């Protein structure tokens, strides 16, 4: 025989995906395909989809952790859009990243302006819950 064809009894190592090699959950091959189809550049390095998948996975894990905490605070077992909204808007960095994003069915953060709150009445003097802004000092020109 010429040695061509299938090897009999040979064991071939199982192919390992780039996702498994990188230890990620997000699909590296699919992200690579999307980067190539998107025409973001003529050439895409092999490491760029791995890095992008890792960043996306980290962001999703961070948001889901905070949303899960918000769901637990509301005694719910499922994450709904309201929990995502609360998680994102209460986190300073995520709020900055997603400041222009509208989440459907997310609602708004609970907030009552301090001037609308009732005044605290005391026996010695009428004192507000939140004292007024300190008055600006007069400059020499204003005197």
PDB file of C-alpha atoms in Angstrom:
ATOM      1  CA  UNK A   1       0.000   0.000   0.000  1.00  0.00           C
ATOM      2  CA  UNK A   2       1.034   3.552  -0.589  1.00  0.00           C
ATOM      3  CA  UNK A   3       0.143   4.720   2.896  1.00  0.00           C
ATOM      4  CA  UNK A   4      -2.806   6.828   1.779  1.00  0.00           C
ATOM      5  CA  UNK A   5      -6.243   6.687   3.258  1.00  0.00           C
ATOM      6  CA  UNK A   6      -7.521   6.290   6.771  1.00  0.00           C
ATOM      7  CA  UNK A   7      -5.228   4.943   9.394  1.00  0.00           C
ATOM      8  CA  UNK A   8      -6.667   1.839  10.979  1.00  0.00           C
ATOM      9  CA  UNK A   9      -6.995   1.917  14.716  1.00  0.00           C
ATOM     10  CA  UNK A  10      -5.372   5.354  14.972  1.00  0.00           C
ATOM     11  CA  UNK A  11      -6.780   7.644  17.649  1.00  0.00           C
ATOM     12  CA  UNK A  12      -7.051  11.288  16.787  1.00  0.00           C
ATOM     13  CA  UNK A  13      -7.056  13.916  19.511  1.00  0.00           C
ATOM     14  CA  UNK A  14     -10.395  15.619  19.998  1.00  0.00           C
ATOM     15  CA  UNK A  15     -10.482  19.101  18.471  1.00  0.00           C
ATOM     16  CA  UNK A  16     -10.526  21.878  21.071  1.00  0.00           C
ATOM     17  CA  UNK A  17     -12.463  25.030  20.259  1.00  0.00           C
ATOM     18  CA  UNK A  18     -10.951  28.463  20.793  1.00  0.00           C
ATOM     19  CA  UNK A  19     -13.677  29.136  23.321  1.00  0.00           C
ATOM     20  CA  UNK A  20     -12.607  26.151  25.426  1.00  0.00           C
ATOM     21  CA  UNK A  21      -8.919  27.000  25.025  1.00  0.00           C
ATOM     22  CA  UNK A  22      -9.584  30.499  26.333  1.00  0.00           C
ATOM     23  CA  UNK A  23     -11.807  29.171  29.135  1.00  0.00           C
ATOM     24  CA  UNK A  24     -14.765  31.312  28.087  1.00  0.00           C
ATOM     25  CA  UNK A  25     -18.499  30.837  27.628  1.00  0.00           C
ATOM     26  CA  UNK A  26     -18.973  33.328  24.799  1.00  0.00           C
ATOM     27  CA  UNK A  27     -18.329  31.847  21.319  1.00  0.00           C
ATOM     28  CA  UNK A  28     -14.965  33.031  19.985  1.00  0.00           C
ATOM     29  CA  UNK A  29     -15.511  31.593  16.482  1.00  0.00           C
ATOM     30  CA  UNK A  30     -18.859  33.331  16.061  1.00  0.00           C
ATOM     31  CA  UNK A  31     -17.458  36.655  17.222  1.00  0.00           C
ATOM     32  CA  UNK A  32     -14.555  36.248  14.770  1.00  0.00           C
ATOM     33  CA  UNK A  33     -17.035  35.606  11.973  1.00  0.00           C
ATOM     34  CA  UNK A  34     -19.053  38.691  12.905  1.00  0.00           C
ATOM     35  CA  UNK A  35     -15.901  40.831  13.005  1.00  0.00           C
ATOM     36  CA  UNK A  36     -14.950  39.653   9.504  1.00  0.00           C
ATOM     37  CA  UNK A  37     -18.457  40.116   8.090  1.00  0.00           C
ATOM     38  CA  UNK A  38     -18.807  43.559   9.679  1.00  0.00           C
ATOM     39  CA  UNK A  39     -15.959  44.938   7.547  1.00  0.00           C
ATOM     40  CA  UNK A  40     -14.486  46.788  10.506  1.00  0.00           C
ATOM     41  CA  UNK A  41     -11.045  46.157   9.057  1.00  0.00           C
ATOM     42  CA  UNK A  42      -9.441  44.328   6.155  1.00  0.00           C
ATOM     43  CA  UNK A  43      -7.704  41.927   8.503  1.00  0.00           C
ATOM     44  CA  UNK A  44      -8.702  40.610  11.919  1.00  0.00           C
ATOM     45  CA  UNK A  45      -6.087  39.126  14.224  1.00  0.00           C
ATOM     46  CA  UNK A  46      -6.679  35.751  15.848  1.00  0.00           C
ATOM     47  CA  UNK A  47      -6.463  37.216  19.324  1.00  0.00           C
ATOM     48  CA  UNK A  48      -9.006  40.001  18.822  1.00  0.00           C
ATOM     49  CA  UNK A  49     -12.165  37.824  18.975  1.00  0.00           C
ATOM     50  CA  UNK A  50     -10.815  36.098  22.094  1.00  0.00           C
ATOM     51  CA  UNK A  51     -10.258  39.435  23.807  1.00  0.00           C
ATOM     52  CA  UNK A  52     -13.645  40.782  22.711  1.00  0.00           C
ATOM     53  CA  UNK A  53     -15.418  37.621  23.892  1.00  0.00           C
ATOM     54  CA  UNK A  54     -13.702  37.911  27.275  1.00  0.00           C
ATOM     55  CA  UNK A  55     -14.712  41.566  27.656  1.00  0.00           C
ATOM     56  CA  UNK A  56     -18.324  40.861  26.674  1.00  0.00           C
ATOM     57  CA  UNK A  57     -18.490  37.902  29.036  1.00  0.00           C
ATOM     58  CA  UNK A  58     -17.161  40.022  31.900  1.00  0.00           C
ATOM     59  CA  UNK A  59     -19.707  42.805  31.265  1.00  0.00           C
ATOM     60  CA  UNK A  60     -22.617  40.378  31.091  1.00  0.00           C
ATOM     61  CA  UNK A  61     -21.488  38.608  34.278  1.00  0.00           C
ATOM     62  CA  UNK A  62     -21.190  41.933  36.106  1.00  0.00           C
ATOM     63  CA  UNK A  63     -24.642  43.125  35.023  1.00  0.00           C
ATOM     64  CA  UNK A  64     -26.283  39.789  35.807  1.00  0.00           C
ATOM     65  CA  UNK A  65     -24.711  39.654  39.263  1.00  0.00           C
ATOM     66  CA  UNK A  66     -26.002  43.130  40.142  1.00  0.00           C
ATOM     67  CA  UNK A  67     -29.412  42.393  38.613  1.00  0.00           C
ATOM     68  CA  UNK A  68     -29.614  39.150  40.603  1.00  0.00           C
ATOM     69  CA  UNK A  69     -28.922  41.104  43.780  1.00  0.00           C
ATOM     70  CA  UNK A  70     -31.667  43.587  42.843  1.00  0.00           C
ATOM     71  CA  UNK A  71     -34.087  40.693  42.218  1.00  0.00           C
ATOM     72  CA  UNK A  72     -33.234  39.150  45.589  1.00  0.00           C
ATOM     73  CA  UNK A  73     -33.797  42.522  47.288  1.00  0.00           C
ATOM     74  CA  UNK A  74     -37.315  42.545  45.806  1.00  0.00           C
ATOM     75  CA  UNK A  75     -37.954  38.916  46.894  1.00  0.00           C
ATOM     76  CA  UNK A  76     -38.083  37.692  43.284  1.00  0.00           C
ATOM     77  CA  UNK A  77     -36.423  34.602  41.811  1.00  0.00           C
ATOM     78  CA  UNK A  78     -36.379  35.840  38.196  1.00  0.00           C
ATOM     79  CA  UNK A  79     -34.544  38.808  36.743  1.00  0.00           C
ATOM     80  CA  UNK A  80     -36.880  41.187  34.920  1.00  0.00           C
ATOM     81  CA  UNK A  81     -36.003  44.376  32.986  1.00  0.00           C
ATOM     82  CA  UNK A  82     -36.711  46.455  36.103  1.00  0.00           C
ATOM     83  CA  UNK A  83     -33.920  44.633  37.945  1.00  0.00           C
ATOM     84  CA  UNK A  84     -31.515  45.281  35.058  1.00  0.00           C
ATOM     85  CA  UNK A  85     -32.428  48.969  35.135  1.00  0.00           C
ATOM     86  CA  UNK A  86     -31.889  49.217  38.898  1.00  0.00           C
ATOM     87  CA  UNK A  87     -28.575  47.363  38.653  1.00  0.00           C
ATOM     88  CA  UNK A  88     -27.206  49.542  35.855  1.00  0.00           C
ATOM     89  CA  UNK A  89     -28.394  52.915  37.172  1.00  0.00           C
ATOM     90  CA  UNK A  90     -27.151  52.268  40.721  1.00  0.00           C
ATOM     91  CA  UNK A  91     -23.640  51.361  39.521  1.00  0.00           C
ATOM     92  CA  UNK A  92     -21.561  54.420  38.650  1.00  0.00           C
ATOM     93  CA  UNK A  93     -19.409  52.854  35.910  1.00  0.00           C
ATOM     94  CA  UNK A  94     -22.187  50.874  34.224  1.00  0.00           C
ATOM     95  CA  UNK A  95     -24.427  53.945  34.323  1.00  0.00           C
ATOM     96  CA  UNK A  96     -21.726  55.951  32.551  1.00  0.00           C
ATOM     97  CA  UNK A  97     -21.229  53.202  29.938  1.00  0.00           C
ATOM     98  CA  UNK A  98     -24.954  52.778  29.287  1.00  0.00           C
ATOM     99  CA  UNK A  99     -26.057  56.375  29.855  1.00  0.00           C
ATOM    100  CA  UNK A 100     -27.713  56.719  26.421  1.00  0.00           C
ATOM    101  CA  UNK A 101     -29.481  53.339  26.627  1.00  0.00           C
ATOM    102  CA  UNK A 102     -33.216  53.009  27.246  1.00  0.00           C
ATOM    103  CA  UNK A 103     -34.298  49.713  28.790  1.00  0.00           C
ATOM    104  CA  UNK A 104     -37.841  48.749  27.812  1.00  0.00           C
ATOM    105  CA  UNK A 105     -40.074  48.129  30.846  1.00  0.00           C
ATOM    106  CA  UNK A 106     -37.224  49.288  33.084  1.00  0.00           C
ATOM    107  CA  UNK A 107     -38.938  52.213  34.770  1.00  0.00           C
ATOM    108  CA  UNK A 108     -37.004  54.922  36.582  1.00  0.00           C
ATOM    109  CA  UNK A 109     -35.015  55.081  39.799  1.00  0.00           C
ATOM    110  CA  UNK A 110     -37.064  55.984  42.857  1.00  0.00           C
ATOM    111  CA  UNK A 111     -36.244  59.600  43.658  1.00  0.00           C
ATOM    112  CA  UNK A 112     -38.063  62.363  45.524  1.00  0.00           C
ATOM    113  CA  UNK A 113     -36.543  65.823  45.327  1.00  0.00           C
ATOM    114  CA  UNK A 114     -35.584  67.099  48.772  1.00  0.00           C
ATOM    115  CA  UNK A 115     -37.629  70.282  48.409  1.00  0.00           C
ATOM    116  CA  UNK A 116     -40.802  68.208  48.067  1.00  0.00           C
ATOM    117  CA  UNK A 117     -40.239  66.363  51.337  1.00  0.00           C
ATOM    118  CA  UNK A 118     -42.148  67.620  54.407  1.00  0.00           C
ATOM    119  CA  UNK A 119     -40.309  69.990  56.701  1.00  0.00           C
ATOM    120  CA  UNK A 120     -39.177  68.690  60.052  1.00  0.00           C
ATOM    121  CA  UNK A 121     -40.921  70.614  62.846  1.00  0.00           C
ATOM    122  CA  UNK A 122     -39.011  71.007  66.086  1.00  0.00           C
ATOM    123  CA  UNK A 123     -40.008  72.696  69.371  1.00  0.00           C
ATOM    124  CA  UNK A 124     -37.030  75.047  69.555  1.00  0.00           C
ATOM    125  CA  UNK A 125     -37.043  76.140  65.942  1.00  0.00           C
ATOM    126  CA  UNK A 126     -38.343  75.309  62.529  1.00  0.00           C
ATOM    127  CA  UNK A 127     -35.579  73.255  60.952  1.00  0.00           C
ATOM    128  CA  UNK A 128     -35.746  71.647  57.526  1.00  0.00           C
ATOM    129  CA  UNK A 129     -34.786  68.037  56.892  1.00  0.00           C
ATOM    130  CA  UNK A 130     -32.237  69.241  54.348  1.00  0.00           C
ATOM    131  CA  UNK A 131     -30.865  72.663  55.171  1.00  0.00           C
ATOM    132  CA  UNK A 132     -30.810  75.231  52.400  1.00  0.00           C
ATOM    133  CA  UNK A 133     -27.713  75.850  50.338  1.00  0.00           C
ATOM    134  CA  UNK A 134     -25.130  77.985  52.153  1.00  0.00           C
ATOM    135  CA  UNK A 135     -25.312  81.586  51.069  1.00  0.00           C
ATOM    136  CA  UNK A 136     -22.494  82.794  48.882  1.00  0.00           C
ATOM    137  CA  UNK A 137     -20.103  85.221  50.523  1.00  0.00           C
ATOM    138  CA  UNK A 138     -20.158  88.732  49.181  1.00  0.00           C
ATOM    139  CA  UNK A 139     -17.079  89.847  47.362  1.00  0.00           C
ATOM    140  CA  UNK A 140     -15.452  93.210  47.872  1.00  0.00           C
ATOM    141  CA  UNK A 141     -17.115  94.581  44.761  1.00  0.00           C
ATOM    142  CA  UNK A 142     -20.633  93.701  45.990  1.00  0.00           C
ATOM    143  CA  UNK A 143     -20.104  95.407  49.401  1.00  0.00           C
TER     144      UNK A 143
END
